[in-house]
Coordinates of C-alpha atoms and ligand atoms in Angstrom, one line a residue:
M1 CA -37.6 -13.6 9.5
I2 CA -37.7 -13.2 5.8
L3 CA -37.0 -16.1 3.4
V4 CA -36.0 -14.8 0.0
P5 CA -36.9 -16.8 -3.1
L6 CA -33.4 -16.8 -4.3
R7 CA -32.9 -17.1 -8.0
Q8 CA -35.9 -15.0 -9.0
T9 CA -35.0 -12.1 -6.8
L10 CA -31.4 -12.2 -7.9
I11 CA -32.4 -12.1 -11.5
R12 CA -34.9 -9.4 -10.9
S13 CA -32.3 -7.3 -9.1
G14 CA -29.9 -7.6 -11.9
L15 CA -27.3 -9.2 -9.8
K16 CA -25.5 -10.8 -12.6
Y17 CA -22.0 -11.0 -11.2
Y18 CA -22.6 -13.3 -8.3
S19 CA -25.5 -15.3 -9.8
S20 CA -24.1 -16.1 -13.2
A21 CA -21.1 -18.2 -14.1
L22 CA -17.7 -16.6 -14.2
P23 CA -16.6 -15.4 -17.6
K24 CA -14.1 -17.7 -19.3
T25 CA -11.6 -14.9 -19.8
I26 CA -11.1 -11.4 -18.5
D27 CA -9.3 -8.5 -20.2
I28 CA -7.0 -6.4 -18.2
D29 CA -4.9 -3.6 -19.6
G30 CA -5.2 -5.0 -23.1
K31 CA -4.2 -8.5 -22.2
T32 CA -6.6 -11.5 -21.9
F33 CA -6.4 -13.9 -19.0
K34 CA -8.1 -17.2 -18.6
T35 CA -10.2 -17.4 -15.4
D36 CA -10.2 -20.3 -13.1
D37 CA -13.2 -21.4 -11.1
S38 CA -11.3 -22.3 -8.0
M39 CA -9.0 -19.2 -7.9
T40 CA -10.4 -16.2 -9.7
N41 CA -11.8 -13.7 -7.2
V42 CA -11.0 -10.4 -8.8
T43 CA -14.2 -8.4 -9.3
P44 CA -15.3 -6.0 -12.1
N45 CA -15.4 -3.3 -9.4
T46 CA -11.8 -3.6 -8.6
L47 CA -10.7 -4.1 -12.2
A48 CA -12.4 -0.8 -12.9
L49 CA -9.6 0.8 -10.9
V50 CA -6.8 -0.6 -13.0
G51 CA -5.4 2.0 -15.3
R52 CA -6.5 5.1 -13.3
N53 CA -2.8 5.6 -12.4
L54 CA -3.4 8.3 -9.8
H55 CA 0.3 8.2 -9.0
L56 CA 1.2 9.4 -12.5
N57 CA -1.2 12.4 -12.2
E58 CA 1.0 15.3 -11.1
N59 CA -2.0 17.3 -10.0
H60 CA -3.4 14.5 -7.8
P61 CA -2.4 14.3 -4.1
V62 CA -0.9 10.8 -4.6
G63 CA 1.0 12.0 -7.7
I64 CA 2.1 15.2 -5.9
L65 CA 3.5 13.3 -3.0
R66 CA 5.2 10.7 -5.3
T67 CA 7.0 13.5 -7.1
M68 CA 8.0 15.2 -3.9
I69 CA 9.6 12.1 -2.5
E70 CA 11.4 11.3 -5.8
E71 CA 12.8 14.8 -5.8
K72 CA 13.9 14.6 -2.3
L73 CA 15.7 11.3 -2.7
N74 CA 17.3 12.5 -5.9
S75 CA 18.6 15.6 -4.1
T76 CA 21.0 13.3 -2.3
S77 CA 24.2 12.0 -3.8
N78 CA 22.2 8.9 -4.9
N79 CA 21.1 8.4 -8.4
F80 CA 17.7 6.7 -8.4
K81 CA 16.2 5.4 -11.6
T82 CA 12.5 5.7 -11.6
Y83 CA 10.1 3.0 -12.8
N84 CA 6.5 4.2 -12.6
N85 CA 4.8 2.3 -15.4
F86 CA 4.8 -1.4 -14.3
K87 CA 1.4 -3.1 -15.0
P88 CA -0.5 -4.4 -12.0
V89 CA -1.0 -8.0 -13.1
V90 CA 2.0 -10.0 -11.9
S91 CA 2.7 -13.7 -11.4
V92 CA 2.2 -15.4 -8.1
Y93 CA 5.9 -16.2 -8.3
D94 CA 6.9 -12.5 -8.7
N95 CA 4.6 -11.3 -5.9
F96 CA 5.4 -14.0 -3.4
D97 CA 7.8 -16.9 -4.2
S98 CA 10.7 -14.9 -5.6
L99 CA 10.7 -12.8 -2.4
G100 CA 10.8 -15.9 -0.2
F101 CA 7.2 -16.0 1.1
L102 CA 6.6 -19.5 2.4
P103 CA 3.8 -21.5 0.8
D104 CA 1.4 -21.0 3.7
H105 CA 2.1 -17.3 4.3
P106 CA -1.3 -15.7 5.1
G107 CA -0.8 -12.9 2.6
R108 CA -1.3 -15.5 -0.2
A109 CA -4.8 -16.4 1.0
K110 CA -7.6 -15.8 -1.4
T111 CA -9.3 -13.8 1.3
D112 CA -6.5 -11.3 1.2
T113 CA -5.4 -11.2 -2.4
Y114 CA -7.1 -10.6 -5.8
Y115 CA -6.3 -13.6 -8.0
I116 CA -6.8 -13.5 -11.8
N117 CA -6.2 -17.3 -11.9
K118 CA -3.8 -19.8 -10.4
E119 CA -0.8 -18.1 -11.9
F120 CA -1.6 -14.4 -11.9
L121 CA -2.8 -11.8 -9.4
L122 CA -3.1 -8.1 -8.9
R123 CA 0.2 -7.2 -7.1
T124 CA -0.2 -6.7 -3.4
H125 CA 2.9 -4.6 -3.1
T126 CA 5.6 -2.9 -5.3
S127 CA 8.2 -5.4 -4.0
A128 CA 6.9 -7.7 -6.8
H129 CA 9.1 -5.6 -9.1
E130 CA 12.2 -5.6 -7.0
I131 CA 14.0 -8.4 -8.9
P132 CA 13.4 -6.9 -12.4
C133 CA 14.7 -3.6 -11.1
F134 CA 17.7 -5.0 -9.4
Q135 CA 18.4 -6.7 -12.7
R136 CA 18.1 -3.4 -14.6
I137 CA 20.4 -1.4 -12.3
K138 CA 22.9 -4.2 -12.2
N139 CA 24.1 -3.1 -15.7
F140 CA 25.0 0.3 -14.3
L141 CA 27.0 -1.3 -11.6
S142 CA 28.9 -3.8 -13.7
K143 CA 31.9 -3.1 -15.9
D144 CA 30.7 -6.0 -18.0
K145 CA 32.1 -5.8 -21.6
N146 CA 28.8 -6.9 -23.1
S147 CA 26.8 -4.2 -21.4
N148 CA 25.5 -1.6 -23.7
I149 CA 25.6 1.1 -21.0
P150 CA 28.1 3.9 -22.0
P151 CA 31.1 3.8 -19.7
E152 CA 30.5 7.3 -18.3
Q153 CA 27.2 6.2 -16.9
L154 CA 28.6 3.3 -15.0
T155 CA 28.8 3.8 -11.2
D156 CA 29.7 1.8 -8.2
K157 CA 26.4 2.5 -6.5
T158 CA 22.9 3.2 -7.8
G159 CA 19.3 2.8 -6.9
F160 CA 15.7 2.7 -8.1
L161 CA 12.3 3.9 -7.2
I162 CA 9.1 2.2 -8.3
S163 CA 5.7 3.8 -7.7
A164 CA 2.5 1.9 -8.5
D165 CA -1.0 1.0 -7.6
V166 CA -1.3 -2.1 -5.4
Y167 CA -4.4 -4.2 -4.5
R168 CA -5.5 -5.9 -1.4
R169 CA -8.7 -7.5 -0.3
D170 CA -9.4 -6.0 3.1
E171 CA -11.9 -4.3 5.2
I172 CA -13.4 -1.1 3.9
D173 CA -13.4 2.1 5.9
R174 CA -12.2 5.7 5.7
N175 CA -8.5 4.4 5.5
H176 CA -8.9 1.2 3.5
Y177 CA -9.8 0.8 -0.1
P178 CA -9.2 -2.2 -2.4
A179 CA -6.5 -0.2 -4.2
F180 CA -3.8 2.1 -2.9
H181 CA -0.3 3.1 -3.9
Q182 CA 3.2 2.3 -2.8
M183 CA 6.7 3.5 -3.5
E184 CA 9.5 1.0 -3.4
G185 CA 13.1 2.2 -3.2
A186 CA 16.4 0.5 -3.2
C187 CA 20.1 1.3 -3.3
A188 CA 23.0 -1.0 -4.1
W189 CA 26.8 -0.7 -3.8
K190 CA 29.3 -2.7 -5.7
R191 CA 32.2 -4.3 -3.9
N192 CA 35.6 -4.0 -5.5
P193 CA 37.3 -7.3 -5.2
D194 CA 40.7 -5.6 -5.5
D195 CA 40.0 -3.0 -2.8
P196 CA 37.7 -4.2 0.0
Q197 CA 37.7 -0.7 1.5
E198 CA 36.4 1.1 -1.5
H199 CA 32.7 0.7 -1.0
I200 CA 33.1 1.1 2.8
N201 CA 34.7 4.5 2.2
K202 CA 32.0 5.4 -0.3
L203 CA 29.3 4.4 2.1
R204 CA 30.9 6.5 4.9
K205 CA 31.0 9.5 2.6
D206 CA 27.4 9.0 1.5
I207 CA 26.2 8.8 5.1
K208 CA 28.1 11.9 6.0
Q209 CA 26.4 13.7 3.1
L210 CA 23.0 12.5 4.3
E211 CA 23.7 13.6 7.8
D212 CA 24.7 17.1 6.6
Q213 CA 21.6 17.3 4.6
L214 CA 19.4 16.2 7.6
A215 CA 21.1 18.8 9.8
Q216 CA 19.9 21.5 7.3
E217 CA 16.3 20.4 7.2
K218 CA 13.9 22.8 8.8
L219 CA 12.1 20.1 10.7
K220 CA 14.4 18.1 13.0
I221 CA 13.7 14.5 13.7
T222 CA 14.3 13.2 17.2
L223 CA 14.8 9.5 17.3
V224 CA 13.3 8.2 20.5
S225 CA 14.5 4.7 19.8
D226 CA 16.5 2.9 17.2
D227 CA 16.5 -0.9 17.5
V228 CA 19.9 -1.9 16.2
S229 CA 20.2 -5.2 18.1
L230 CA 20.9 -8.0 15.6
E231 CA 20.0 -10.8 18.0
A232 CA 16.3 -10.9 17.3
N233 CA 16.8 -9.3 13.9
P234 CA 19.7 -11.2 12.5
K235 CA 22.0 -10.1 9.7
Q236 CA 22.9 -12.0 6.6
D237 CA 26.2 -13.9 6.4
Y238 CA 27.1 -12.3 3.1
M239 CA 27.7 -9.0 4.8
S240 CA 30.1 -8.0 7.6
D241 CA 28.9 -6.3 10.8
L242 CA 30.4 -3.1 9.5
E243 CA 28.7 -3.3 6.2
V244 CA 25.3 -4.0 7.8
N245 CA 25.9 -1.1 10.2
L246 CA 26.8 1.4 7.4
C247 CA 24.2 0.1 5.0
S248 CA 21.4 0.5 7.6
Q249 CA 22.6 3.9 8.6
H250 CA 22.4 5.0 5.0
L251 CA 18.9 3.4 4.6
K252 CA 17.6 5.0 7.8
R253 CA 19.0 8.5 7.1
S254 CA 17.6 8.4 3.6
I255 CA 14.1 7.6 4.9
E256 CA 14.4 10.2 7.7
L257 CA 15.2 12.8 5.0
V258 CA 12.0 12.0 3.2
V259 CA 10.0 12.0 6.5
S260 CA 11.4 15.3 7.5
E261 CA 10.5 16.8 4.1
V262 CA 7.0 15.5 4.0
F263 CA 6.1 16.6 7.5
N264 CA 7.8 19.9 7.1
Q265 CA 5.6 20.5 4.1
K266 CA 2.6 19.6 6.2
I267 CA 3.6 22.0 9.0
E268 CA 4.1 24.8 6.5
S269 CA 0.6 24.2 5.1
M270 CA -0.8 24.3 8.7
K271 CA 1.0 27.6 9.3
L272 CA -0.5 29.1 6.2
L273 CA -3.9 28.0 7.2
Q274 CA -3.5 29.5 10.6
K275 CA -2.4 32.8 9.1
N276 CA -5.4 33.0 6.8
D277 CA -8.0 31.6 9.1
S278 CA -8.4 32.9 12.6
N279 CA -10.7 30.0 13.4
Y280 CA -8.1 27.4 12.7
K281 CA -6.7 26.3 16.0
C282 CA -4.1 23.7 16.3
E283 CA -0.8 23.1 17.8
I284 CA 2.0 23.2 15.3
P285 CA 4.9 20.9 16.1
T286 CA 8.4 22.2 16.0
E287 CA 10.1 18.8 16.0
L288 CA 9.1 15.3 15.0
K289 CA 9.5 12.3 17.2
A290 CA 10.3 9.1 15.3
R291 CA 11.3 5.5 16.2
W292 CA 12.8 2.6 14.3
I293 CA 11.3 -0.7 15.3
R294 CA 12.2 -4.2 14.4
A295 CA 10.2 -5.9 11.7
Y296 CA 10.2 -9.0 9.5
F297 CA 10.0 -9.3 5.7
P298 CA 11.0 -12.5 4.0
W299 CA 13.5 -10.8 1.6
T300 CA 15.3 -8.4 4.0
A301 CA 17.3 -9.0 7.1
P302 CA 17.6 -7.2 9.4
S303 CA 14.3 -5.3 8.8
W304 CA 12.7 -2.3 10.4
E305 CA 9.7 0.0 10.3
I306 CA 9.7 3.7 11.0
E307 CA 6.9 5.3 13.0
V308 CA 6.4 8.9 13.7
W309 CA 4.5 10.6 16.5
W310 CA 1.7 12.6 14.9
Q311 CA -1.5 13.9 16.5
N312 CA -1.1 11.8 19.6
D313 CA -0.5 8.5 17.9
W314 CA 2.4 6.5 16.4
L315 CA 1.9 6.4 12.7
E316 CA 3.6 3.6 10.8
L317 CA 5.1 4.9 7.5
C318 CA 7.4 2.4 5.9
G319 CA 8.9 -1.1 6.0
C320 CA 12.5 -1.6 5.0
G321 CA 15.6 -3.6 5.5
I322 CA 18.9 -4.9 4.2
V323 CA 18.4 -7.0 1.1
R324 CA 19.0 -10.7 1.5
E325 CA 21.6 -12.4 -0.6
D326 CA 19.3 -14.8 -2.3
L327 CA 17.3 -11.9 -3.8
L328 CA 20.5 -10.4 -5.3
L329 CA 21.5 -13.8 -6.6
R330 CA 18.0 -14.3 -8.1
S331 CA 18.5 -10.9 -9.8
G332 CA 21.6 -12.1 -11.5
Y333 CA 24.2 -10.6 -9.2
E334 CA 27.4 -12.5 -8.8
K335 CA 28.0 -13.9 -5.4
D336 CA 29.6 -11.4 -3.0
S337 CA 29.6 -8.7 -5.7
S338 CA 27.2 -6.2 -4.1
I339 CA 25.3 -5.1 -1.0
A340 CA 21.9 -3.4 -0.9
W341 CA 19.0 -2.0 1.0
A342 CA 15.2 -1.6 0.1
F343 CA 12.1 0.1 1.5
G344 CA 8.4 0.2 0.7
L345 CA 6.3 3.2 1.6
G346 CA 2.5 3.5 1.5
L347 CA 1.6 6.8 -0.3
D348 CA -2.2 7.1 0.3
R349 CA -2.1 7.4 4.1
I350 CA 0.6 10.1 4.0
A351 CA -1.2 11.9 1.2
M352 CA -4.4 11.9 3.3
L353 CA -2.6 13.4 6.1
L354 CA -0.8 16.0 4.0
F355 CA -3.9 17.2 2.2
D356 CA -6.4 16.7 5.1
I357 CA -8.4 14.2 3.2
L358 CA -10.6 12.2 5.6
D359 CA -11.9 9.5 3.4
I360 CA -9.6 7.5 1.0
R361 CA -12.4 7.0 -1.5
L362 CA -12.1 10.7 -2.4
F363 CA -8.8 10.0 -4.2
W364 CA -10.8 8.0 -6.8
S365 CA -13.5 10.6 -7.2
H366 CA -14.1 11.9 -10.8
D367 CA -15.7 15.0 -9.4
K368 CA -14.0 18.2 -10.7
R369 CA -14.6 19.8 -7.3
F370 CA -12.1 17.3 -5.9
Q371 CA -9.7 17.1 -8.8
N372 CA -9.4 20.9 -9.4
Q373 CA -8.2 21.6 -5.9
F374 CA -4.7 20.2 -6.3
Q375 CA -1.8 21.6 -8.2
K376 CA 1.6 20.1 -9.1
G377 CA 4.2 20.6 -6.4
K378 CA 1.8 22.2 -3.8
I379 CA 0.6 20.9 -0.5
T380 CA -2.8 22.4 0.2
T381 CA -5.5 21.7 2.6
F382 CA -8.5 20.1 1.0
Q383 CA -11.7 22.1 1.3
P384 CA -14.7 19.7 1.5
Y385 CA -17.1 21.0 -1.2
S386 CA -19.9 19.7 0.9
R387 CA -20.6 16.9 3.2
Y388 CA -23.3 14.5 2.1
P389 CA -24.9 12.6 5.0
G390 CA -24.6 8.9 5.1
T391 CA -26.8 6.2 6.5
S392 CA -26.1 2.8 8.1
R393 CA -28.0 -0.4 7.5
D394 CA -27.4 -3.7 9.2
V395 CA -27.6 -7.1 7.7
S396 CA -28.1 -9.9 10.2
F397 CA -28.5 -13.5 9.5
W398 CA -28.4 -17.1 10.9
L399 CA -25.8 -19.3 9.5
P400 CA -26.8 -22.8 8.3
K401 CA -26.7 -25.3 11.1
G402 CA -23.1 -26.6 11.7
L403 CA -21.4 -23.5 10.4
T404 CA -19.5 -21.1 12.6
K405 CA -18.3 -17.5 12.1
K406 CA -15.0 -19.0 10.8
D407 CA -16.9 -20.0 7.7
I408 CA -17.7 -16.4 6.8
N409 CA -14.7 -14.2 6.0
D410 CA -15.2 -10.5 6.6
N411 CA -13.2 -9.5 3.4
D412 CA -15.4 -11.8 1.3
V413 CA -18.5 -10.1 2.8
T414 CA -17.0 -6.7 2.1
E415 CA -16.3 -7.7 -1.5
I416 CA -20.0 -8.7 -2.0
V417 CA -21.1 -5.4 -0.6
R418 CA -18.7 -3.4 -2.7
G419 CA -19.7 -5.4 -5.7
I420 CA -23.2 -4.0 -5.3
G421 CA -22.7 -0.6 -3.8
S422 CA -19.3 0.3 -5.3
D423 CA -18.0 3.7 -4.0
L424 CA -21.3 4.4 -2.2
V425 CA -20.0 1.9 0.4
G426 CA -18.2 3.9 3.1
S427 CA -17.5 1.0 5.4
V428 CA -18.5 -2.6 6.3
K429 CA -18.0 -3.7 9.9
L430 CA -18.7 -6.9 11.7
V431 CA -20.9 -5.7 14.6
D432 CA -22.2 -8.8 16.3
V433 CA -21.8 -12.6 16.5
F434 CA -23.7 -14.8 18.9
T435 CA -24.8 -18.4 19.3
N436 CA -28.4 -19.3 20.1
T437 CA -27.9 -21.7 23.0
R438 CA -31.1 -23.5 22.3
N439 CA -30.2 -24.7 18.8
N440 CA -26.5 -23.8 18.5
Q441 CA -27.2 -21.6 15.5
V442 CA -24.8 -18.7 15.0
S443 CA -26.1 -15.2 14.2
V444 CA -23.8 -12.7 12.4
S445 CA -24.5 -9.0 11.8
Y446 CA -22.6 -6.5 9.6
R447 CA -23.2 -2.8 9.6
I448 CA -22.8 -1.1 6.2
F449 CA -22.4 2.7 6.0
Y450 CA -23.6 4.1 2.7
Q451 CA -22.4 7.5 1.7
S452 CA -21.6 9.3 -1.5
M453 CA -18.6 11.5 -1.7
D454 CA -20.1 13.7 -4.4
R455 CA -23.9 13.8 -4.1
N456 CA -27.0 13.1 -2.0
I457 CA -28.2 9.5 -2.2
T458 CA -31.9 8.9 -1.5
N459 CA -33.3 6.5 1.0
S460 CA -34.9 4.4 -1.7
E461 CA -31.6 4.1 -3.5
I462 CA -30.0 2.9 -0.3
N463 CA -32.9 0.5 0.4
D464 CA -32.5 -0.9 -3.0
L465 CA -28.8 -1.5 -2.5
Q466 CA -29.3 -3.0 0.9
Q467 CA -31.9 -5.4 -0.5
K468 CA -29.4 -6.6 -3.1
V469 CA -26.7 -7.0 -0.5
C470 CA -29.1 -9.1 1.6
E471 CA -30.0 -11.3 -1.4
A472 CA -26.4 -11.7 -2.4
I473 CA -25.3 -12.8 1.1
V474 CA -28.2 -15.3 1.2
E475 CA -27.1 -16.6 -2.2
K476 CA -23.5 -16.9 -1.3
Y477 CA -23.8 -18.5 2.1
N478 CA -27.2 -20.0 2.1
V479 CA -28.0 -18.1 5.3
E480 CA -31.4 -17.1 6.7
L481 CA -31.9 -13.4 7.2
R482 CA -33.1 -12.4 10.7
Ligands
LIG528 N1 6.5 -4.6 0.6 C1 6.4 -4.4 2.0 C2 5.0 -4.1 2.4 O1 4.1 -3.9 1.6 C3 7.3 -3.2 2.4 C4 8.8 -3.5 2.2 C5 9.5 -3.2 1.0 C6 9.6 -4.0 3.2 C7 10.8 -3.4 0.8 C8 11.0 -4.3 3.0 C9 11.6 -3.9 1.8 O2 4.7 -4.2 3.6

């Protein structure tokens, strides 16, 4: 058992962030925010990711995928306006309250979300911008005399797409990173008070067009289930059964079109690989199984998720639903004036699959050997430039008497480790918890996997990091290392 003389070691190891007081203000994207002792939990490491804007880089996997989906959706009869430059700091109200998240929703917890202070946070999803975007497209829908939109640009249906970086405190492993990217999409139809059939006919025509387009896709989607029952997934009163039915068909077919495009691109790149490399063995699918399952989001009802069967597993791609009336009202729509759907799609997981990238950290690499492999508009298979071996180290400790595992949050521990090891931290996993029956003290162990994506790291470098990790955990929780 090692007892660490705390302060001295921390100062010696240069661990300023956790041992010194929080700065009074932090600057993000040119704006200054006051910090708040009880709420601020955003770390310099995570803030360093703000402004990288990988989704705007057309030669980066995330940017390539973003462009591909935008192009596909705009090849339909829909006219989506794109908003890809929203800044990541949003108010707690925009991220949660305005969308109907209840005050005790777990997503709001400090363990899951990066707070700047009581009022502001790093957005956890692109839905935080739905209301401002519904407000913007409203002008295109309304024949409002005060609107400065030229009459020829007015339509009775329109939509938007928002792509952006989003941030969540979470575990870290090959698929999880504190920042990732989402695309939000929405489409709205205006009801004509003088002709209640007008938007219905329009929707029918739009659906027919989508179905025709789907029929022409190279990769066919087979729906193995489609949960349409409204009993456990109730609809909103502001819409008729028929409207819900048509609106959800339009939503589902639009997403299926994207899915079919993306996976077809993947299949094409697999075929190319097979042609050029006789060692590449893999079964190339000729159709894609998908299913729509019931979901819950506070601002859509009914809601669904789509999953596709890929490499022997159901892969969840996207959450979506019919927009609730209160969200439209909050966006300034007149009561009963319009109906709408919305979806939110995670870009990184799909980009990893498309480009064969096995570790999400690679997306953030500054290494030219990574960055130079990708080209605008092209899906290519990533060639690892070399694999640098990694090493695991455990940190095991006794909790102070009276504390239980509940007092130690895994995401908090992960943040401490990342605060020290940054992108050299491949994963942090809880590996053991037990109680010593003699004195009731609880022991906890985490396994940290250290690996660089771009270079060899030496044992002494890892030992040094590990020592700092141990010290920081002791400092934070007052535990005793085992
Ligand atoms: N924002 C949701 C998420 O991150 C996805 C979503 C978007 C669901 C829009 C419904 C409508 O999980």
